[in-house]
Short mmCIF file of C-alpha atoms and ligand atoms in Angstrom, two decimals:
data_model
loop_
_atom_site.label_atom_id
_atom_site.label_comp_id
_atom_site.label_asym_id
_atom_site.label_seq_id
_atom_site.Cartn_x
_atom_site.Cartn_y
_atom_site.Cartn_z
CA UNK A 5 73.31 113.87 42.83
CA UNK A 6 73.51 114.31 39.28
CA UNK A 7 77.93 113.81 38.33
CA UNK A 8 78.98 116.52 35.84
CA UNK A 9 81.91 115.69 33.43
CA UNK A 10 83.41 118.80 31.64
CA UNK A 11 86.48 119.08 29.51
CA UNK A 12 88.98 121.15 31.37
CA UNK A 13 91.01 123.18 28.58
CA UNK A 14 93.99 122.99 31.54
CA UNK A 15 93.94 119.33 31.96
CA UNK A 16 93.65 118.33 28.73
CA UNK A 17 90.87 116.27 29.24
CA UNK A 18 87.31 115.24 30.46
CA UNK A 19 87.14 115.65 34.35
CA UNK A 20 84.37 115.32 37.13
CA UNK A 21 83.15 118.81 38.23
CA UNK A 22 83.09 119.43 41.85
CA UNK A 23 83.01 122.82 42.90
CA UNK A 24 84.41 124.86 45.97
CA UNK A 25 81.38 125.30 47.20
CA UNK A 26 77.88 123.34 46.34
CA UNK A 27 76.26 126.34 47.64
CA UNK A 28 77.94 128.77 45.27
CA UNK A 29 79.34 127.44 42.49
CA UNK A 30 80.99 130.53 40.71
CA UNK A 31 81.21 130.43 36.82
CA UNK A 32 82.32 134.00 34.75
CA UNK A 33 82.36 134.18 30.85
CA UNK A 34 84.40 136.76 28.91
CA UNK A 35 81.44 138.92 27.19
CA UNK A 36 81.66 140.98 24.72
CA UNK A 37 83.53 144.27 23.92
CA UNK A 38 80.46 146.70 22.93
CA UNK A 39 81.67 148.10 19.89
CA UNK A 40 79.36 146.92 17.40
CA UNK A 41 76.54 144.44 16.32
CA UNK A 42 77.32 140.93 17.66
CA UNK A 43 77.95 137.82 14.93
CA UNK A 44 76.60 134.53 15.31
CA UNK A 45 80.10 132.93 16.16
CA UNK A 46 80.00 135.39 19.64
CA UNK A 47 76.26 134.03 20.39
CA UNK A 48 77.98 130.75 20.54
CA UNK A 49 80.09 130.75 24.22
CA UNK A 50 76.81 132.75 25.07
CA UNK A 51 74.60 130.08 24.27
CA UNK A 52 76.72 126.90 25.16
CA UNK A 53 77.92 128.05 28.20
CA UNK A 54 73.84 129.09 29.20
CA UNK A 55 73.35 125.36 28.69
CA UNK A 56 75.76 124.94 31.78
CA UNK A 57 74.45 127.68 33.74
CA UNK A 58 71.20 126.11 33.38
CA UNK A 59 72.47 122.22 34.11
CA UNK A 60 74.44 123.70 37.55
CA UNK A 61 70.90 125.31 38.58
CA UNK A 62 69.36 121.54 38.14
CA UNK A 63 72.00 120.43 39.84
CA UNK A 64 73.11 122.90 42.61
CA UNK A 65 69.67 124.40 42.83
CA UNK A 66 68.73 127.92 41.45
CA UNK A 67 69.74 130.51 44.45
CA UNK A 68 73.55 128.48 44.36
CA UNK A 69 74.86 129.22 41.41
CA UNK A 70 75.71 132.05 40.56
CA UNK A 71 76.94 133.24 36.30
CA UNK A 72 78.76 136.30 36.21
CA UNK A 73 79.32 137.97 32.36
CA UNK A 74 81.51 140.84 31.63
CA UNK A 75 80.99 143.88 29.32
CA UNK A 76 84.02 144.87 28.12
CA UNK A 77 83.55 148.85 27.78
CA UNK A 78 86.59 150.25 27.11
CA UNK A 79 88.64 149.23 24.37
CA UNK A 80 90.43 151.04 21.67
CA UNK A 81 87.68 150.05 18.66
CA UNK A 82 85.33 151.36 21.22
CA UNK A 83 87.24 154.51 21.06
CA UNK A 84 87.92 154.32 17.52
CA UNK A 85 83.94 154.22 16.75
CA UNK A 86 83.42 157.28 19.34
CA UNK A 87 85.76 159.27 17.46
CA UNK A 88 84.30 158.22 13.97
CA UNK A 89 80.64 159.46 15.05
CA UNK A 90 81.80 162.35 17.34
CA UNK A 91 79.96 160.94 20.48
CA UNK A 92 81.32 159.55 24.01
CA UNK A 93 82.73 156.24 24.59
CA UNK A 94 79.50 155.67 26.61
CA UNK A 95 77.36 156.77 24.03
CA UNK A 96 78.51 153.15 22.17
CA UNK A 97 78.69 151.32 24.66
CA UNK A 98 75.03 151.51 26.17
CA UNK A 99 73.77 151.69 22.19
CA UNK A 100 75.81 148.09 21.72
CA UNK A 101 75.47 146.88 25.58
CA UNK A 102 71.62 147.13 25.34
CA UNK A 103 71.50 145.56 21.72
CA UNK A 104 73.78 142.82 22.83
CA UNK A 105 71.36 141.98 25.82
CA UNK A 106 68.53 141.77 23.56
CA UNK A 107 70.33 139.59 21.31
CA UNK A 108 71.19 137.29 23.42
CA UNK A 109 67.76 137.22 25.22
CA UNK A 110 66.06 136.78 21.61
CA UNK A 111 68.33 133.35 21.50
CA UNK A 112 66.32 131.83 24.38
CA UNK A 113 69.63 132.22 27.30
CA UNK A 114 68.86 133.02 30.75
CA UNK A 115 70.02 136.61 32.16
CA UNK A 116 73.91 135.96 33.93
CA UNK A 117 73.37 136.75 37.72
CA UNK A 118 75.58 139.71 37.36
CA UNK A 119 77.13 141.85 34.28
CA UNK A 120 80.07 143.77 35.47
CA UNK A 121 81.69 146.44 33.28
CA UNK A 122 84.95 146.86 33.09
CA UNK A 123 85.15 150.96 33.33
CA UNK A 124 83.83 150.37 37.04
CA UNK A 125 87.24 148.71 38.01
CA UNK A 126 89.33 150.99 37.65
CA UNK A 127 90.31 151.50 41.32
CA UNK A 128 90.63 147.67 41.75
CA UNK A 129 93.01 147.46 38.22
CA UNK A 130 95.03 150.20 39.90
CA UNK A 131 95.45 148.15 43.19
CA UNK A 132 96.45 144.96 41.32
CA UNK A 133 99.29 146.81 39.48
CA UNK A 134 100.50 148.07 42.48
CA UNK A 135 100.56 144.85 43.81
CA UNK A 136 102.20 143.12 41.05
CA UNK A 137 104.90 145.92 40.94
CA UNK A 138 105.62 145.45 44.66
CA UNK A 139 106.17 141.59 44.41
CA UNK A 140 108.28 142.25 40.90
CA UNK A 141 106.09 140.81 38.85
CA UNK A 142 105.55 144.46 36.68
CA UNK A 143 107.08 147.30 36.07
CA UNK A 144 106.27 150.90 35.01
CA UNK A 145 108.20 152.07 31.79
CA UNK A 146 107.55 154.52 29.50
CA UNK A 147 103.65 155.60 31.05
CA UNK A 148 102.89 152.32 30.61
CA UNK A 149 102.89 149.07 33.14
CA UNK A 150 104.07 145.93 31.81
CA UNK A 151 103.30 142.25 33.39
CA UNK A 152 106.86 141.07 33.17
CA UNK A 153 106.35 137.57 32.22
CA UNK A 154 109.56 135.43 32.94
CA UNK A 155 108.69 136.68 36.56
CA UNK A 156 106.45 133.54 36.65
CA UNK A 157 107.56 130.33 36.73
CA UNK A 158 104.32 128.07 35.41
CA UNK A 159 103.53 131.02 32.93
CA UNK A 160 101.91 129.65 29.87
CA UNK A 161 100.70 126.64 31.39
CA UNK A 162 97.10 126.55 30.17
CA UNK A 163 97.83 127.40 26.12
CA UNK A 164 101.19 125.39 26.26
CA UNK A 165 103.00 127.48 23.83
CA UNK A 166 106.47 127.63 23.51
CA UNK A 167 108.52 130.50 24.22
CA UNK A 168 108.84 131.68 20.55
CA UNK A 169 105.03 131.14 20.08
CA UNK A 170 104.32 133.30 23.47
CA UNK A 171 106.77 136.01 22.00
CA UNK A 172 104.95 135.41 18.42
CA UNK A 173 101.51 136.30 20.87
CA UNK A 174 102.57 139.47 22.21
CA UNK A 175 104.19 140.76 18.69
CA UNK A 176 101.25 143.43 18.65
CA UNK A 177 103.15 145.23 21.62
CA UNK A 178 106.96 145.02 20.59
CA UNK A 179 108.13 148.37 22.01
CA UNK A 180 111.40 149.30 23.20
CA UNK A 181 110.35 150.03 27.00
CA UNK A 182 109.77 145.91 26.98
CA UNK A 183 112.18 144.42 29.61
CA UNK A 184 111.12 141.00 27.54
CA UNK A 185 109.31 140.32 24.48
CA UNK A 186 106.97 138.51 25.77
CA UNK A 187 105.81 140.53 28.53
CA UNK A 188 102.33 142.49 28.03
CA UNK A 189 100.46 145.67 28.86
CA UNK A 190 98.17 146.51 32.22
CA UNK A 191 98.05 149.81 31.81
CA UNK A 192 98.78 152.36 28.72
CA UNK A 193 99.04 156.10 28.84
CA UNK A 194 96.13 157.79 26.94
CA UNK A 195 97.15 161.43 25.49
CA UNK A 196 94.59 164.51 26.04
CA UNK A 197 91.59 163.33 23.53
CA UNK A 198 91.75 159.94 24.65
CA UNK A 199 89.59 158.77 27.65
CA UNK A 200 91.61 158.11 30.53
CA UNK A 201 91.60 157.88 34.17
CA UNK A 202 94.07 159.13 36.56
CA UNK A 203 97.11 157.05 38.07
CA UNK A 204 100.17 156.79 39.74
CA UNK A 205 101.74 156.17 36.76
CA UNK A 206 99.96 159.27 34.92
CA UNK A 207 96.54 159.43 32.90
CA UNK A 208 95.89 156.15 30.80
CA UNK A 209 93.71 153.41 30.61
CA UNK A 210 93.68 149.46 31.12
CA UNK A 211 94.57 146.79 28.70
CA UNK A 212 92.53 144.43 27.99
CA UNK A 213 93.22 141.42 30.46
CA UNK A 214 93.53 143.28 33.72
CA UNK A 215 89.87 143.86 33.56
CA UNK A 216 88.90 140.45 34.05
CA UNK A 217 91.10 139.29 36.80
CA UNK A 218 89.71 142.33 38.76
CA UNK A 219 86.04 141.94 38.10
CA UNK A 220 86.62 137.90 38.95
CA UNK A 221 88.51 138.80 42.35
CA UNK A 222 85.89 141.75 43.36
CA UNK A 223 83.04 139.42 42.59
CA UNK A 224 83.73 136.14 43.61
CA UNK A 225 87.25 136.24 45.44
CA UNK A 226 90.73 134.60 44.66
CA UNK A 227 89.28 131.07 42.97
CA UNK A 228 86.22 130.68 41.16
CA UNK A 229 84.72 126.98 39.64
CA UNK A 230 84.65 127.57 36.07
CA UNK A 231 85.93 130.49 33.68
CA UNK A 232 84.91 130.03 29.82
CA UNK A 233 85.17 131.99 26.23
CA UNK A 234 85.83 130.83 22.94
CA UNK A 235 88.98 129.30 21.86
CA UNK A 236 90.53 132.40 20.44
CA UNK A 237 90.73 133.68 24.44
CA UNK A 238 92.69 131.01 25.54
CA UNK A 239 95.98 132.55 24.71
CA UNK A 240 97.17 135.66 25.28
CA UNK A 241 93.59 136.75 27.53
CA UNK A 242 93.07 133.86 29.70
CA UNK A 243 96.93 133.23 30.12
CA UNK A 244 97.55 137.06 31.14
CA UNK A 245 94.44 136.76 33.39
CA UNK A 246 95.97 133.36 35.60
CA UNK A 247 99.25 135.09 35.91
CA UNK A 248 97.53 138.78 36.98
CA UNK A 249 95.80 136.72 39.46
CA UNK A 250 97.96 134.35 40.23
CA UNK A 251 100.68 136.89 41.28
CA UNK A 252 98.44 139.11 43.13
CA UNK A 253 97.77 136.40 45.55
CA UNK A 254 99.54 133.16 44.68
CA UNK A 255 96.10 131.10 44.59
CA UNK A 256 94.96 129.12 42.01
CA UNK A 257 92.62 131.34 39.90
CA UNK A 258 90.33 128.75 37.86
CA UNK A 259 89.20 125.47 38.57
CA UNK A 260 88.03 124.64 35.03
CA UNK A 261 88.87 126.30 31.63
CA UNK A 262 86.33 125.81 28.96
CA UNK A 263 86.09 126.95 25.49
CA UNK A 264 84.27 126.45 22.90
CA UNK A 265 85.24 126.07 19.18
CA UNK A 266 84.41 128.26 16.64
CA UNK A 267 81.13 128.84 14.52
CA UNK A 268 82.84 129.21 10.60
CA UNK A 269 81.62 130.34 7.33
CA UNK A 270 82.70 127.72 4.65
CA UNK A 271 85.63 126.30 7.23
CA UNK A 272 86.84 129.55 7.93
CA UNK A 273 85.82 131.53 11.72
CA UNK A 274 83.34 133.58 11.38
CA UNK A 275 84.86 137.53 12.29
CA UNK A 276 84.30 141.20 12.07
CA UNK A 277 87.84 141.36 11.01
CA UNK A 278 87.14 139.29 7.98
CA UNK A 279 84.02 140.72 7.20
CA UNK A 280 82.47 136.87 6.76
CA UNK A 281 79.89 137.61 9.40
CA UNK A 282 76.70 137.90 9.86
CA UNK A 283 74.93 139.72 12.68
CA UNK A 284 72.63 137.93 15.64
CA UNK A 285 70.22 140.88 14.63
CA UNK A 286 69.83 140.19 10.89
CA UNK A 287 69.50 136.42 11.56
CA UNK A 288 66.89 136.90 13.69
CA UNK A 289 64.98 138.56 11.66
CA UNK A 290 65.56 136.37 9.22
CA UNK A 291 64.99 132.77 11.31
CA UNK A 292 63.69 133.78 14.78
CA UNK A 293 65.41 132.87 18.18
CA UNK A 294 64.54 129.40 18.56
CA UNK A 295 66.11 127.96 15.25
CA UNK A 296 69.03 129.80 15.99
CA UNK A 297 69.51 128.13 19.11
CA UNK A 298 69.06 124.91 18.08
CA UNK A 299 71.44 125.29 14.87
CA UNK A 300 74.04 126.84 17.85
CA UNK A 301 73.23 123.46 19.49
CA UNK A 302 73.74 121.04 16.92
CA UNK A 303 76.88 120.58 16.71
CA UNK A 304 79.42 119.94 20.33
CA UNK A 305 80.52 122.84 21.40
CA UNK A 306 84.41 121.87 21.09
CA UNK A 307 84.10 120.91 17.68
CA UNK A 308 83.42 123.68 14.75
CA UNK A 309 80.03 124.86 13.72
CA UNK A 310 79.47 125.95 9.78
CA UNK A 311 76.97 128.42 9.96
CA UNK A 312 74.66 128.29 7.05
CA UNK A 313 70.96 129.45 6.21
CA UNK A 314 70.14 125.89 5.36
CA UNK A 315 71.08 124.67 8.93
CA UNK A 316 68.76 127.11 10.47
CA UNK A 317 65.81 126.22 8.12
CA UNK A 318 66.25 122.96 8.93
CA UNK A 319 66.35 123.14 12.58
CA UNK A 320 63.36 125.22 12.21
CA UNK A 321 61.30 121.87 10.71
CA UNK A 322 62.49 119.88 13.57
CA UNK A 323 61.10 122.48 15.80
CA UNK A 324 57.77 122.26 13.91
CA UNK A 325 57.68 119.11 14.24
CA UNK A 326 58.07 119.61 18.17
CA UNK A 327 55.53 122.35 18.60
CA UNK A 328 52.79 120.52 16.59
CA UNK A 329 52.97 117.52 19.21
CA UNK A 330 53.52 119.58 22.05
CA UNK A 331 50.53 122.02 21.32
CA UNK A 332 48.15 122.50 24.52
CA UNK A 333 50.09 119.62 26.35
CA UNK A 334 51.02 120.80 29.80
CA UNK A 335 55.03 119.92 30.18
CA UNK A 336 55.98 117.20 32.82
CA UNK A 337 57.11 118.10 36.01
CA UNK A 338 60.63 116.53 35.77
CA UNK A 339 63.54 116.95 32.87
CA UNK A 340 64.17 113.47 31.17
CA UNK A 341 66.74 111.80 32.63
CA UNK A 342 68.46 111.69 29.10
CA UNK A 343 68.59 114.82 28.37
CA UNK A 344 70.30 115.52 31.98
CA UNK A 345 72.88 112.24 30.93
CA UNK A 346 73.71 113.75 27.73
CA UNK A 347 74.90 117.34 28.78
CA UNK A 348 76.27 115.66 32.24
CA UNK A 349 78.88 114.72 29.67
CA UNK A 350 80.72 117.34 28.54
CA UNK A 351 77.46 119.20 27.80
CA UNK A 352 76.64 116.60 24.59
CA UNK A 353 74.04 118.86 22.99
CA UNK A 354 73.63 116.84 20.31
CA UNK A 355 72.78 113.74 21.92
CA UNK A 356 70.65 115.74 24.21
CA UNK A 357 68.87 116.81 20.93
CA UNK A 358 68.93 113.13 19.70
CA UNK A 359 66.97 112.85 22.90
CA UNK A 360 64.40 115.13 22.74
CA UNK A 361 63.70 113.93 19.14
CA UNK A 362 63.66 110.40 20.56
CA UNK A 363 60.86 111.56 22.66
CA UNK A 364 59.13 113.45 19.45
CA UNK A 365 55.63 110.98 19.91
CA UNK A 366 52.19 112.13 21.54
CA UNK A 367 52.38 109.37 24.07
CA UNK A 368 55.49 111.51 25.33
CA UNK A 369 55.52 114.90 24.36
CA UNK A 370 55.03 116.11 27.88
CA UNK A 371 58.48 114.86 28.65
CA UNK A 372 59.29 116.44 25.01
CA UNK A 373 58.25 119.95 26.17
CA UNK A 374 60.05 119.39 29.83
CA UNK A 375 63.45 118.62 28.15
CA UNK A 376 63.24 121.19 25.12
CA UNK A 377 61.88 123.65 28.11
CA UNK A 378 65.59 123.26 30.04
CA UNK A 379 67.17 123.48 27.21
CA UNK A 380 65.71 127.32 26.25
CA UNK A 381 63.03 125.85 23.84
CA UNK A 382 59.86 127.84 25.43
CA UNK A 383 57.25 126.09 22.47
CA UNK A 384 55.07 128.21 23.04
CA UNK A 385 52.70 127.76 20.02
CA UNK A 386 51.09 130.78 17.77
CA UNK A 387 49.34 130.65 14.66
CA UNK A 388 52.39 132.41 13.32
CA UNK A 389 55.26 130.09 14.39
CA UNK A 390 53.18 127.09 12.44
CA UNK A 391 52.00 128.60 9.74
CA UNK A 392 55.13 130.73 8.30
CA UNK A 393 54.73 132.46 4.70
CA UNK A 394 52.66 131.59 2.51
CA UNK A 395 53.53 129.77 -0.82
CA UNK A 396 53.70 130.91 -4.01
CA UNK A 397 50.53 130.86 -5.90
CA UNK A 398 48.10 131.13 -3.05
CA UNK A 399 47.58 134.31 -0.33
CA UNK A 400 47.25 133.78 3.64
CA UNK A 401 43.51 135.18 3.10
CA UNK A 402 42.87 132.49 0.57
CA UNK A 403 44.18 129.85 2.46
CA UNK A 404 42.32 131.02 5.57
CA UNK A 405 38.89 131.04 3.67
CA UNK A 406 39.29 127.67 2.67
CA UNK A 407 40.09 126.38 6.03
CA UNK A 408 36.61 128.08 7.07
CA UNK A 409 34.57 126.43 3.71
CA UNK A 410 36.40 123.04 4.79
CA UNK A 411 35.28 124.01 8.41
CA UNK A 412 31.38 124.63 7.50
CA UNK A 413 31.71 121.31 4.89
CA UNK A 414 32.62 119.35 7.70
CA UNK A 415 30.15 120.97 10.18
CA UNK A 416 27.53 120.21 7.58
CA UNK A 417 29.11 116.69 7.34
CA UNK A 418 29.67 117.16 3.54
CA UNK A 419 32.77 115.42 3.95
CA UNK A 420 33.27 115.02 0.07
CA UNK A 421 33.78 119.05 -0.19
CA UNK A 422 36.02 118.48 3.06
CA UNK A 423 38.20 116.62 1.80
CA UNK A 424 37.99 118.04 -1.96
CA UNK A 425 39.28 121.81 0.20
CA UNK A 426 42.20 119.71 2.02
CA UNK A 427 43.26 117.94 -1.67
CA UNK A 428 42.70 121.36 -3.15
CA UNK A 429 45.35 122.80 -0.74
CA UNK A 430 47.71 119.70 -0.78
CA UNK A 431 47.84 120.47 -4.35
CA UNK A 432 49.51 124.11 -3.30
CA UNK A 433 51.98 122.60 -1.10
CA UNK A 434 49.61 123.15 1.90
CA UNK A 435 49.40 120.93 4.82
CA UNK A 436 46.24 121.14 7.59
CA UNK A 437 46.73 120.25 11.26
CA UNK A 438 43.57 119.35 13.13
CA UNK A 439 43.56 119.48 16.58
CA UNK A 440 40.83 120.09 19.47
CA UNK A 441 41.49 124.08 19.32
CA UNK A 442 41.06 123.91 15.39
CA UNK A 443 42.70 123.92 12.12
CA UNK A 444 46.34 125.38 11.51
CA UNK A 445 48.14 125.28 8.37
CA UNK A 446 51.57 124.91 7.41
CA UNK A 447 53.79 125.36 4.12
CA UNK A 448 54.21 121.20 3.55
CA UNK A 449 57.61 119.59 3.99
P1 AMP B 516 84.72 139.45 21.49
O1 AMP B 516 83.60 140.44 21.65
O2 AMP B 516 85.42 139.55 20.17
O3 AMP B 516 85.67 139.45 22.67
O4 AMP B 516 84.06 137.99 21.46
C1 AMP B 516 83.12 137.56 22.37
C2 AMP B 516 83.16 136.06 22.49
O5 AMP B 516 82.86 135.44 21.24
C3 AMP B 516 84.50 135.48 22.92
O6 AMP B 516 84.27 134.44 23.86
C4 AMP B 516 85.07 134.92 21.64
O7 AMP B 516 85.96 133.87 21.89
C5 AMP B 516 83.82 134.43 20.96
N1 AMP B 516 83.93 134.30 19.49
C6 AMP B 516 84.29 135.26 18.61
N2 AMP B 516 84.22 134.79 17.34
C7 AMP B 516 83.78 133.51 17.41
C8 AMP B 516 83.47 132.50 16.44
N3 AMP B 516 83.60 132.71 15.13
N4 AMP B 516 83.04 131.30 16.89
C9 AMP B 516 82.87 131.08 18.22
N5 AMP B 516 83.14 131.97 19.18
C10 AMP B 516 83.59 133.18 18.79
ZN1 ZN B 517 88.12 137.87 29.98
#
């Protein structure tokens, strides 16, 4: 069996990856809080992290693995953009829940086995709470329940902050009903126009990081195999999550930790809050799905990615270069071993890339299209994918007509006019493509 290596964000370092169970291994990814339009940087986890899904099912086999990713629904920008249009919470959230799905489905990734949202928890937050009060881990002050943090001993153990950077963390929620300043919200009251559910503490709603311990424990039980997000979740979410869970019913909550790094603009993250973003939506308009996902790809996903236009176009060139040679061959029946090797290491997308290209020949382009298949490549050719826009200078119909008078030259072996049509169209930055189903034409490189 295939060995998996994956850098555990816990450990500190690159480990083997054996699961609980072979037959269902368990993975969960924070998703996204359904406010708006997704960015780039969010397609990232979404897009690395299918790469694993997809190498577990090689590995595991299809029916045992099983990818669970949230939809954080309630949220107080969620309510904030509710109020600003005069609609209900749910009226955003299916609008940015459905557009996110597409999204993401546009950028090649598999559907998660199961998309739990958050607002359909609330009888499972409201156990947990009660829980952790019991066993003196929280406490109800003020309409509010606090996680009381120096009630754990290991707390902080995955981000390894210090105690001034874990009170620096939770500075958002200094408030006087705070037995510590450190400790952090499960529950908040909400006042009469605020959505809210009904609880023994009064009407209010969850914070943020009780949702996922509860959807991880209802769907998969106390441990699951691998939790991942982007960096920015490691501390205070995916800290607050191990001790929620890890309180409620002292087993160990994750296995592995991963996170990727982040997708920048000019060296700086790429987010909302910064207004340096652009959305999946515009981009893939602008590129299509399948450059996307390779520029995603390019780089590890620990290190940064710089998004940029230029990226995109290029990756879209190396994909030409792909579908030409893989055009009406039938994919091999196997995934080349070195694509497997490279992202059984830490998921090594790049080398996996450096891979595929290294198999970029006709004498191998079935194993081409078998590896760029796995990874979310479909190659599926149309005239439109090859040809793009045409240049300046010269119209689609134009070009078209000369393929045909270079067609009926040829047919009528008047190979001097054949070749004067193909110099003709050199000349305007045109390049042909013969193959046994016809002519296609490109812009040239
Ligand atoms: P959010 O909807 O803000 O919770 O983000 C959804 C996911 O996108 C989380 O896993 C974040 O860590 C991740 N994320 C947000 N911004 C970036 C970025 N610029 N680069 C990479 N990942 C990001
Ligand atoms: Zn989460």
């Amino acid at each position: 069996m295939t060995e998996i290596f994956v850098y555990n964000t816990e450990a500190r370092k690159k480990v083997l990856f054996e699961p609980v169970d072979p037959k269902n291994v368990r993975m969960y990814v924070c998703g996204p809080t359904v406010y708006g339009e997704a960015h780039i940087g969010n397609a990232r986890p979404y897009t690395v992290f299918d790469i694993l899904f997809r190498l577990l099912r090689h590995v595991y086999g299809e029916t045992h693995v099983s990818y669970a990713r949230n939809i954080t629904d309630i949220e107080d920008k969620i309510m904030d953009r509710a109020a600003e249009e005069g609609v209900s919470i749910k009226t955003i959230t299916n609008r940015y829940t459905k557009i996110f799905q597409e999204d993401i489905r546009a950028l090649g990734s598999l559907e998660p086995t199961t998309e739990p949202r958050a607002t359909d928890h609330i009888p499972e937050m409201i156990k947990m709470m009660r829980t952790l009060i019991e066993k003196g881990n929280a406490y109800e002050a003020d309409g509010h329940v606090m996680f009381h943090v120096p009630s754990m001993e290991n707390y902080g153990r995955l981000s390894r902050h210090s105690r001034d950077e874990l009170v620096a963390g939770a500075r958002v929620e200094v408030a006087s009903y705070k037995k510590d300043p450190a400790d952090f919200v499960l529950w908040k009251p909400s006042s009469d126009e605020q959505v809210g559910w009904g609880s023994p503490w009064g009407r209010g709603r969850p914070g943020w990081h009780l949702e996922c311990s509860c959807m991880i424990e209802k769907q998969y039980g106390e441990t699951i195999d691998i939790h991942a997000g982007g960096q920015d979740l490691i501390f205070p979410h995916h800290e607050n999550e191990i001790a929620q869970s890890e309180c409620t019913n002292g087993k160990q909550f994750v296995r592995y930790w991963m996170h990727n790094g982040y997708l920048t603009v000019d060296g700086v993250k790429m987010s909302k809050s910064l207004g340096n973003f652009h959305t999946i939506r515009d981009l893939l308009n602008d590129h299509g799905g399948e450059p996307l996902r390779l520029s995603l790809l390019t780089a590890h996903y620990r290190q940064p990615v710089d998004f940029s236009h230029d990226n995109a176009t290029e990756q879209k060139r190396r994909l030409d270069r792909w579908y030409r040679l893989v055009d009406g061959v039938t994919a091999s029946a196997t995934v080349p071993q070195s694509v497997i090797d490279a992202l059984s290491d830490d998921l090594n997308t790049p080398k996996a890339i450096a891979a595929l290209d290294a198999l970029a020949s006709a004498e191998t382009a079935a194993d081409l299209k078998a590896g760029a298949n796995f990874m979310g490549f479909l190659l599926t050719a149309t005239d439109d994918w090859f040809r793009g826009d045409a240049p300046e200078g010269i119209t689609t119909e134009e070009i078209e007509a000369m393929i045909q008078a270079r067609k009926n030259a040829r047919a009528n072996k008047d190979f001097a006019e054949s070749d004067r049509i193909r110099a003709a169209l050199t000349e305007k930055g045109i390049a042909l493509e013969d193959s046994a189903g016809g002519t296609t034409w490109r812009k040239a490189d």
